[in-house]
Tab-separated table of C-alpha atoms and ligand atoms in Angstrom:
chain	number	residue	atom	x	y	z
A	21	UNK	CA	75.643	-50.388	70.254
A	22	UNK	CA	79.391	-50.154	70.672
A	23	UNK	CA	80.518	-46.950	68.947
A	24	UNK	CA	83.755	-47.365	67.016
A	25	UNK	CA	83.685	-44.098	65.156
A	26	UNK	CA	81.873	-40.807	64.735
A	27	UNK	CA	81.787	-39.409	61.228
A	28	UNK	CA	81.185	-35.666	61.256
A	29	UNK	CA	79.533	-34.331	58.099
A	30	UNK	CA	81.468	-31.117	57.569
A	31	UNK	CA	79.822	-28.072	55.942
A	32	UNK	CA	81.196	-24.526	55.697
A	33	UNK	CA	78.806	-23.438	58.471
A	34	UNK	CA	79.391	-26.106	61.117
A	35	UNK	CA	83.148	-25.928	61.730
A	36	UNK	CA	82.768	-24.506	65.272
A	37	UNK	CA	80.111	-27.021	66.401
A	38	UNK	CA	82.124	-29.948	65.096
A	39	UNK	CA	85.286	-28.779	66.830
A	40	UNK	CA	83.490	-28.386	70.180
A	41	UNK	CA	81.976	-31.870	69.879
A	42	UNK	CA	85.207	-33.521	68.764
A	43	UNK	CA	86.891	-31.907	71.782
A	44	UNK	CA	84.211	-33.207	74.135
A	45	UNK	CA	84.258	-36.753	72.724
A	46	UNK	CA	88.065	-37.000	72.552
A	47	UNK	CA	88.544	-35.796	76.126
A	48	UNK	CA	86.013	-38.422	77.243
A	49	UNK	CA	86.838	-41.495	75.146
A	50	UNK	CA	90.143	-41.490	73.326
A	51	UNK	CA	89.594	-44.794	71.529
A	52	UNK	CA	86.649	-43.635	69.404
A	53	UNK	CA	87.746	-42.806	65.868
A	54	UNK	CA	86.792	-39.240	64.879
A	55	UNK	CA	86.481	-38.588	61.172
A	56	UNK	CA	85.418	-35.532	59.225
A	57	UNK	CA	84.001	-35.892	55.706
A	58	UNK	CA	83.242	-33.194	53.170
A	59	UNK	CA	81.527	-35.481	50.679
A	60	UNK	CA	78.666	-37.738	51.708
A	61	UNK	CA	79.910	-40.560	49.437
A	62	UNK	CA	83.115	-40.805	51.470
A	63	UNK	CA	81.036	-42.142	54.358
A	64	UNK	CA	80.450	-45.321	52.365
A	65	UNK	CA	84.145	-46.213	52.871
A	66	UNK	CA	83.274	-47.082	56.470
A	67	UNK	CA	81.325	-50.122	57.614
A	68	UNK	CA	77.922	-49.351	59.103
A	69	UNK	CA	78.589	-51.454	62.227
A	70	UNK	CA	79.816	-49.194	65.018
A	71	UNK	CA	79.595	-46.042	62.862
A	72	UNK	CA	77.521	-43.023	63.833
A	73	UNK	CA	77.150	-40.184	61.326
A	74	UNK	CA	76.684	-36.760	62.873
A	75	UNK	CA	75.091	-33.714	61.194
A	76	UNK	CA	74.988	-30.173	62.551
A	77	UNK	CA	73.211	-27.772	60.245
A	78	UNK	CA	71.438	-24.506	59.585
A	79	UNK	CA	67.826	-24.221	58.416
A	80	UNK	CA	68.766	-23.312	54.842
A	81	UNK	CA	70.722	-26.593	54.526
A	82	UNK	CA	67.647	-28.686	55.331
A	83	UNK	CA	66.934	-29.844	51.748
A	84	UNK	CA	70.484	-31.170	51.309
A	85	UNK	CA	70.435	-32.825	54.721
A	86	UNK	CA	67.094	-34.468	53.897
A	87	UNK	CA	68.558	-36.094	50.759
A	88	UNK	CA	71.756	-37.198	52.469
A	89	UNK	CA	69.901	-38.593	55.501
A	90	UNK	CA	67.642	-40.669	53.284
A	91	UNK	CA	70.651	-41.939	51.260
A	92	UNK	CA	72.622	-42.925	54.388
A	93	UNK	CA	69.637	-44.432	56.183
A	94	UNK	CA	69.032	-46.733	53.211
A	95	UNK	CA	72.616	-47.953	53.572
A	96	UNK	CA	72.018	-48.736	57.263
A	97	UNK	CA	73.961	-46.007	59.090
A	98	UNK	CA	72.999	-44.638	62.506
A	99	UNK	CA	72.332	-40.900	62.137
A	100	UNK	CA	72.306	-38.179	64.762
A	101	UNK	CA	71.913	-34.407	64.417
A	102	UNK	CA	72.219	-31.173	66.359
A	103	UNK	CA	72.642	-27.456	65.740
A	104	UNK	CA	70.371	-24.427	65.308
A	105	UNK	CA	67.746	-26.033	63.081
A	106	UNK	CA	67.417	-29.144	65.222
A	107	UNK	CA	67.086	-27.005	68.356
A	108	UNK	CA	64.163	-25.195	66.716
A	109	UNK	CA	62.387	-28.165	65.103
A	110	UNK	CA	63.616	-31.440	66.639
A	111	UNK	CA	60.596	-33.524	65.610
A	112	UNK	CA	60.850	-32.422	62.010
A	113	UNK	CA	64.452	-33.670	61.934
A	114	UNK	CA	63.548	-36.985	63.587
A	115	UNK	CA	60.956	-37.439	60.855
A	116	UNK	CA	63.732	-37.204	58.259
A	117	UNK	CA	65.077	-40.535	59.510
A	118	UNK	CA	67.532	-39.444	62.193
A	119	UNK	CA	67.862	-41.882	65.075
A	120	UNK	CA	68.465	-39.234	67.749
A	121	UNK	CA	68.588	-35.453	67.799
A	122	UNK	CA	70.320	-33.053	70.182
A	123	UNK	CA	68.917	-29.645	71.114
A	124	UNK	CA	70.934	-26.832	72.708
A	125	UNK	CA	74.302	-27.700	74.235
A	126	UNK	CA	75.695	-30.963	72.899
A	127	UNK	CA	78.902	-31.559	74.854
A	128	UNK	CA	77.407	-33.508	77.774
A	129	UNK	CA	74.660	-35.277	75.823
A	130	UNK	CA	77.036	-36.712	73.226
A	131	UNK	CA	78.805	-38.401	76.157
A	132	UNK	CA	75.495	-39.837	77.384
A	133	UNK	CA	74.900	-41.161	73.876
A	134	UNK	CA	78.334	-42.841	73.942
A	135	UNK	CA	77.427	-44.424	77.279
A	136	UNK	CA	74.234	-45.874	75.792
A	137	UNK	CA	71.869	-43.631	77.744
A	138	UNK	CA	69.082	-43.069	75.221
A	139	UNK	CA	66.093	-40.752	75.793
A	140	UNK	CA	62.725	-42.342	75.142
A	141	UNK	CA	61.547	-39.591	72.825
A	142	UNK	CA	64.915	-39.675	70.974
A	143	UNK	CA	65.552	-36.025	71.796
A	144	UNK	CA	68.588	-35.197	73.928
A	145	UNK	CA	67.584	-32.066	75.765
A	146	UNK	CA	70.512	-29.667	75.995
A	147	UNK	CA	68.312	-26.653	76.576
A	148	UNK	CA	66.843	-27.410	80.009
A	149	UNK	CA	70.124	-28.507	81.536
A	150	UNK	CA	72.835	-26.254	80.255
A	151	UNK	CA	76.497	-27.251	80.421
A	152	UNK	CA	79.171	-25.503	82.405
A	153	UNK	CA	81.725	-24.445	79.766
A	154	UNK	CA	84.600	-24.988	82.175
A	155	UNK	CA	83.962	-28.764	82.048
A	156	UNK	CA	84.687	-28.998	78.313
A	157	UNK	CA	87.731	-28.073	76.240
A	158	UNK	CA	87.175	-25.206	73.777
A	159	UNK	CA	89.017	-27.086	70.999
A	160	UNK	CA	91.018	-30.238	70.415
A	161	UNK	CA	94.772	-29.653	70.048
A	162	UNK	CA	95.447	-33.424	70.000
A	163	UNK	CA	93.515	-33.650	66.707
A	164	UNK	CA	95.044	-30.414	65.451
A	165	UNK	CA	91.592	-28.824	65.608
A	166	UNK	CA	91.656	-25.205	66.687
A	167	UNK	CA	89.079	-22.469	66.480
A	168	UNK	CA	88.381	-19.110	68.068
A	169	UNK	CA	87.812	-19.735	71.794
A	170	UNK	CA	84.164	-19.549	72.816
A	171	UNK	CA	84.463	-17.215	75.805
A	172	UNK	CA	80.717	-16.828	76.471
A	173	UNK	CA	77.575	-18.735	75.539
A	174	UNK	CA	73.952	-17.597	75.850
A	175	UNK	CA	72.308	-14.235	75.348
A	176	UNK	CA	69.783	-12.434	77.570
A	177	UNK	CA	68.258	-10.547	74.615
A	178	UNK	CA	65.458	-11.776	72.387
A	179	UNK	CA	66.091	-10.262	68.958
A	180	UNK	CA	63.199	-11.453	66.826
A	181	UNK	CA	65.324	-12.862	63.997
A	182	UNK	CA	68.025	-14.622	66.057
A	183	UNK	CA	68.278	-18.306	67.002
A	184	UNK	CA	71.016	-17.807	69.612
A	185	UNK	CA	68.802	-17.448	72.728
A	186	UNK	CA	66.972	-20.644	71.729
A	187	UNK	CA	70.137	-22.572	70.848
A	188	UNK	CA	72.441	-21.279	73.571
A	189	UNK	CA	70.001	-20.147	76.276
A	190	UNK	CA	69.122	-16.774	77.740
A	191	UNK	CA	71.523	-16.966	80.656
A	192	UNK	CA	75.019	-15.973	79.692
A	193	UNK	CA	77.751	-18.366	80.784
A	194	UNK	CA	81.408	-17.411	80.627
A	195	UNK	CA	84.361	-19.722	80.157
A	196	UNK	CA	86.758	-19.197	83.083
A	197	UNK	CA	89.655	-16.922	82.302
A	198	UNK	CA	92.173	-19.500	83.553
A	199	UNK	CA	90.854	-22.085	81.089
A	200	UNK	CA	91.048	-19.640	78.180
A	201	UNK	CA	94.664	-18.902	79.089
A	202	UNK	CA	95.476	-22.585	79.600
A	203	UNK	CA	94.222	-23.565	76.137
A	204	UNK	CA	95.738	-20.501	74.494
A	205	UNK	CA	99.060	-21.558	75.978
A	206	UNK	CA	98.731	-24.945	74.273
A	207	UNK	CA	97.883	-23.099	71.049
A	208	UNK	CA	100.953	-20.857	71.346
A	209	UNK	CA	103.147	-23.900	71.983
A	210	UNK	CA	101.856	-25.331	68.715
A	211	UNK	CA	102.431	-22.147	66.749
A	212	UNK	CA	98.927	-20.659	67.096
A	213	UNK	CA	99.812	-17.161	68.177
A	214	UNK	CA	96.691	-15.352	67.004
A	215	UNK	CA	93.758	-15.114	69.409
A	216	UNK	CA	90.151	-14.811	68.245
A	217	UNK	CA	86.994	-15.411	70.219
A	218	UNK	CA	83.375	-16.520	69.909
A	219	UNK	CA	80.794	-14.559	71.873
A	220	UNK	CA	77.330	-13.070	71.291
A	221	UNK	CA	78.681	-9.844	72.849
A	222	UNK	CA	82.406	-9.961	73.524
A	223	UNK	CA	82.483	-6.709	75.534
A	224	UNK	CA	80.229	-8.408	78.093
A	225	UNK	CA	82.749	-11.136	78.929
A	226	UNK	CA	82.755	-11.681	82.687
A	227	UNK	CA	79.542	-9.720	83.251
A	228	UNK	CA	76.619	-11.061	85.233
A	229	UNK	CA	73.924	-9.798	82.866
A	230	UNK	CA	75.572	-10.304	79.454
A	231	UNK	CA	75.688	-6.608	78.623
A	232	UNK	CA	77.400	-4.437	81.266
A	233	UNK	CA	81.115	-4.433	80.474
A	234	UNK	CA	83.692	-5.463	83.053
A	235	UNK	CA	86.845	-3.743	81.792
A	236	UNK	CA	89.015	-5.089	84.615
A	237	UNK	CA	88.191	-8.691	83.732
A	238	UNK	CA	88.773	-8.053	80.023
A	239	UNK	CA	92.070	-6.345	80.826
A	240	UNK	CA	93.113	-9.396	82.816
A	241	UNK	CA	92.136	-11.696	79.950
A	242	UNK	CA	93.932	-9.766	77.210
A	243	UNK	CA	96.984	-9.077	79.378
A	244	UNK	CA	97.144	-12.772	80.260
A	245	UNK	CA	97.079	-13.733	76.583
A	246	UNK	CA	99.906	-11.356	75.716
A	247	UNK	CA	101.908	-12.621	78.676
A	248	UNK	CA	101.848	-16.232	77.450
A	249	UNK	CA	103.088	-15.253	74.000
A	250	UNK	CA	99.965	-14.499	71.934
A	251	UNK	CA	101.215	-12.157	69.221
A	252	UNK	CA	97.935	-10.858	67.775
A	253	UNK	CA	94.559	-10.397	69.449
A	254	UNK	CA	91.301	-9.770	67.572
A	255	UNK	CA	88.542	-8.817	69.994
A	256	UNK	CA	85.202	-7.266	69.071
A	257	UNK	CA	85.362	-8.538	65.495
A	258	UNK	CA	83.452	-11.491	64.001
A	259	UNK	CA	82.696	-13.947	65.590
A	260	UNK	CA	82.844	-11.824	68.729
A	261	UNK	CA	80.610	-8.883	67.797
A	262	UNK	CA	79.513	-6.209	70.224
A	263	UNK	CA	76.187	-4.702	71.265
A	264	UNK	CA	76.173	-0.892	71.062
A	265	UNK	CA	75.359	-0.293	74.735
A	266	UNK	CA	78.387	-2.373	75.791
A	267	UNK	CA	80.749	0.046	74.060
A	268	UNK	CA	82.029	2.419	76.721
A	269	UNK	CA	84.971	4.779	77.003
A	270	UNK	CA	86.648	2.590	79.618
A	271	UNK	CA	86.244	-0.567	77.549
A	272	UNK	CA	87.805	1.006	74.494
A	273	UNK	CA	90.725	2.374	76.518
A	274	UNK	CA	91.224	-1.147	77.861
A	275	UNK	CA	91.179	-3.107	74.616
A	276	UNK	CA	93.217	-0.493	72.723
A	277	UNK	CA	96.280	-1.547	74.687
A	278	UNK	CA	96.137	-5.084	73.318
A	279	UNK	CA	94.135	-5.604	70.128
A	280	UNK	CA	95.285	-5.663	66.523
A	281	UNK	CA	91.896	-5.070	64.929
A	282	UNK	CA	91.050	-1.622	63.633
A	283	UNK	CA	87.425	-2.640	63.062
A	284	UNK	CA	84.834	-3.285	65.760
A	285	UNK	CA	81.672	-5.075	64.629
A	286	UNK	CA	78.544	-3.485	66.104
A	287	UNK	CA	75.003	-4.808	65.742
A	288	UNK	CA	72.576	-2.025	64.800
A	289	UNK	CA	70.194	-3.807	62.362
A	290	UNK	CA	67.944	-0.851	61.509
A	291	UNK	CA	67.849	2.928	61.336
A	292	UNK	CA	64.162	3.027	62.241
A	293	UNK	CA	63.174	3.137	65.917
A	294	UNK	CA	59.888	1.459	64.991
A	295	UNK	CA	61.706	-1.521	63.460
A	296	UNK	CA	64.166	-1.718	66.375
A	297	UNK	CA	61.145	-2.120	68.663
A	298	UNK	CA	59.422	-4.741	66.491
A	299	UNK	CA	62.585	-6.822	66.228
A	300	UNK	CA	63.174	-6.389	69.990
A	301	UNK	CA	66.725	-5.143	69.747
A	302	UNK	CA	66.526	-3.552	73.171
A	303	UNK	CA	68.547	-0.448	72.238
A	304	UNK	CA	67.832	2.888	70.574
A	305	UNK	CA	69.337	4.767	67.639
A	306	UNK	CA	70.873	7.161	70.135
A	307	UNK	CA	72.746	4.275	71.775
A	308	UNK	CA	74.052	3.160	68.381
A	309	UNK	CA	75.285	6.664	67.615
A	310	UNK	CA	76.903	6.997	71.011
A	311	UNK	CA	78.805	3.734	70.385
A	312	UNK	CA	79.954	4.893	66.954
A	313	UNK	CA	81.036	8.245	68.349
A	314	UNK	CA	83.197	6.513	70.977
A	315	UNK	CA	84.674	4.113	68.433
A	316	UNK	CA	85.704	6.954	66.155
A	317	UNK	CA	87.076	8.940	69.088
A	318	UNK	CA	89.341	6.008	70.003
A	319	UNK	CA	90.547	5.351	66.487
A	320	UNK	CA	88.406	2.303	65.658
A	321	UNK	CA	86.426	1.845	62.453
A	322	UNK	CA	82.827	0.793	63.208
A	323	UNK	CA	81.641	-2.092	61.057
A	324	UNK	CA	77.903	-1.946	61.539
A	325	UNK	CA	75.494	-4.830	60.930
A	326	UNK	CA	72.172	-4.012	59.269
A	327	UNK	CA	69.341	-6.300	58.241
A	328	UNK	CA	67.343	-5.308	55.171
A	329	UNK	CA	64.051	-6.463	53.747
A	330	UNK	CA	61.937	-7.069	56.858
A	331	UNK	CA	58.517	-7.915	55.381
A	332	UNK	CA	56.841	-5.464	57.791
A	333	UNK	CA	59.099	-2.539	56.846
A	334	UNK	CA	57.306	0.480	55.370
A	335	UNK	CA	58.780	2.890	52.813
A	336	UNK	CA	59.262	5.295	55.679
A	337	UNK	CA	61.285	2.721	57.675
A	338	UNK	CA	63.450	2.015	54.639
A	339	UNK	CA	64.059	5.749	54.096
A	340	UNK	CA	64.944	6.204	57.759
A	341	UNK	CA	67.447	3.347	57.624
A	342	UNK	CA	69.062	4.686	54.438
A	343	UNK	CA	69.307	8.188	55.958
A	344	UNK	CA	70.791	6.796	59.149
A	345	UNK	CA	73.383	4.830	57.195
A	346	UNK	CA	74.350	7.882	55.127
A	347	UNK	CA	74.774	9.816	58.342
A	348	UNK	CA	76.961	7.249	60.124
A	349	UNK	CA	79.114	6.658	57.063
A	350	UNK	CA	79.829	10.395	56.852
A	351	UNK	CA	80.020	11.228	60.538
A	352	UNK	CA	81.748	8.161	62.016
A	353	UNK	CA	83.479	6.661	58.977
A	354	UNK	CA	81.308	3.550	59.475
A	355	UNK	CA	81.299	0.563	57.132
A	356	UNK	CA	78.115	-1.425	56.664
A	357	UNK	CA	77.828	-5.196	56.837
A	358	UNK	CA	74.550	-5.996	55.093
A	359	UNK	CA	72.202	-8.936	55.637
A	360	UNK	CA	68.803	-9.821	54.225
A	361	UNK	CA	66.201	-10.877	56.778
A	362	UNK	CA	65.704	-14.661	57.092
A	363	UNK	CA	62.700	-15.992	59.034
A	364	UNK	CA	64.660	-18.605	60.984
A	365	UNK	CA	62.675	-21.417	62.642
A	366	UNK	CA	62.204	-21.138	66.379
A	367	UNK	CA	62.550	-17.349	66.390
A	368	UNK	CA	59.738	-14.888	67.178
A	369	UNK	CA	59.787	-13.789	63.517
A	370	UNK	CA	59.757	-17.314	62.052
A	371	UNK	CA	56.381	-16.745	60.415
A	372	UNK	CA	57.015	-13.232	59.154
A	373	UNK	CA	57.768	-14.419	55.614
A	374	UNK	CA	61.057	-14.158	53.702
A	375	UNK	CA	63.048	-10.935	53.535
A	376	UNK	CA	62.325	-9.042	50.338
A	377	UNK	CA	64.548	-6.412	48.811
A	378	UNK	CA	63.055	-3.646	46.703
A	379	UNK	CA	64.511	-1.766	43.737
A	380	UNK	CA	65.378	0.969	46.237
A	381	UNK	CA	67.464	-1.513	48.238
A	382	UNK	CA	69.350	-2.767	45.202
A	383	UNK	CA	70.134	0.787	44.165
A	384	UNK	CA	71.184	2.029	47.598
A	385	UNK	CA	73.151	-1.058	48.640
A	386	UNK	CA	74.731	-1.364	45.189
A	387	UNK	CA	75.918	2.241	45.344
A	388	UNK	CA	77.422	1.810	48.821
A	389	UNK	CA	79.155	-1.375	47.649
A	390	UNK	CA	80.626	0.446	44.652
A	391	UNK	CA	81.946	3.172	46.944
A	392	UNK	CA	83.548	0.554	49.221
A	393	UNK	CA	81.313	1.276	52.224
A	394	UNK	CA	79.322	-1.963	52.240
A	395	UNK	CA	79.854	-5.709	52.100
A	396	UNK	CA	78.017	-8.871	53.166
A	397	UNK	CA	76.062	-11.766	51.715
A	398	UNK	CA	72.775	-9.877	51.397
A	399	UNK	CA	72.154	-10.939	47.786
A	400	UNK	CA	72.668	-14.624	48.475
A	401	UNK	CA	70.701	-14.343	51.715
A	402	UNK	CA	67.660	-13.139	49.800
A	403	UNK	CA	67.589	-16.553	48.082
A	404	UNK	CA	68.300	-18.364	51.362
A	405	UNK	CA	65.453	-16.428	53.016
A	406	UNK	CA	62.967	-17.969	50.557
A	407	UNK	CA	64.391	-21.418	51.248
A	408	UNK	CA	64.069	-20.882	55.009
A	409	UNK	CA	60.481	-19.641	54.665
A	410	UNK	CA	59.643	-22.869	52.815
A	411	UNK	CA	61.185	-24.897	55.629
A	412	UNK	CA	58.852	-23.155	58.089
A	413	UNK	CA	55.781	-23.727	55.968
A	414	UNK	CA	56.607	-27.425	55.457
A	415	UNK	CA	57.230	-27.972	59.174
A	416	UNK	CA	55.984	-31.443	60.108
A	417	UNK	CA	55.776	-31.729	63.866
B	501	SF4	S1	71.247	-10.836	67.775
B	501	SF4	FE1	72.839	-10.814	69.317
B	501	SF4	S2	71.940	-9.675	71.020
B	501	SF4	FE2	70.239	-10.278	69.732
B	501	SF4	S3	69.518	-12.214	70.577
B	501	SF4	FE3	71.013	-12.710	68.974
B	501	SF4	S4	72.953	-12.932	70.013
B	501	SF4	FE4	71.564	-11.850	71.401
């Protein structure tokens, strides 16, 4: 099939994936039309011949994707899909009527698809052969598509609730500093003078193991960005959060010279050592406290991620987490970013059941919200958690 155009089905959660793919396709074949649609009906404005519709989606969007895929397939469109859900359950997505699916990294495989190289099982494997980030642009200035620069991909940890190691691999790969500067320069030239980053643990940029900070490399990166005219730098804030054990005195002294953010987002997830072990966080409460102590000492406000409602949490675990939060709010001026546990497909906790909040949670989290110490989508995520649990139970491999 000669591909004339890719139509990307935009959703609020797939902006970064779409941008990376558009950048890869455009830098490979400039004559393919690249279109983004926000309403599925808009796709009907394009002839089916030569059109490929691309979805990238999260597990809680599965029901919507199922309906849209069936609608578009009936009209005769070629459909492909990638993203976190596909990487976890590729056969399930093929069974929805998709022609091909892409697991893991998509940048190289989308080019193979363009070249007519089709895998027999219809699954492009981007998990076994990982891409080298330096071979692909981080965004597409020619299409006026910018996003935070993905400085690292992959995570060596195995947190039980997280799809990242499955989607992005367990070996951390860093985008070369020179390439980050080169693309930031293009951004600055086009008026984009604010730098943000994507990383599973931004303080580990340049490290071999994805956790031990390399302050010299980070200094070089941030200095380089300032030198080319970047006016504001946000580092260690979403979507470039930080693991507690990567927060060191030297790192904070380094970033302080350059960054505009007052907040640093730290993943803690629980105040119970027992839960930290079950969810395989790989750090202790003491390490969290040490990180918060250092952040306060250097004038940063810790914004700490917690996950509530693990189905295996006991009353004692819940109490411990609440006590820990009260302590860090008082002692380190921490703010809490709250999530409800979702049993995402492909993760070690996929079959744990949906996160459930108790009356105690509503009361405690509600009170912290009212006092201005807590935010997050925890209420909505409780509904999404049920949806995700249904996806797991209806898995049709
Ligand atoms: S939660 Fe963070 S540290 Fe844990 S596996 Fe996911 S990306 Fe890695």
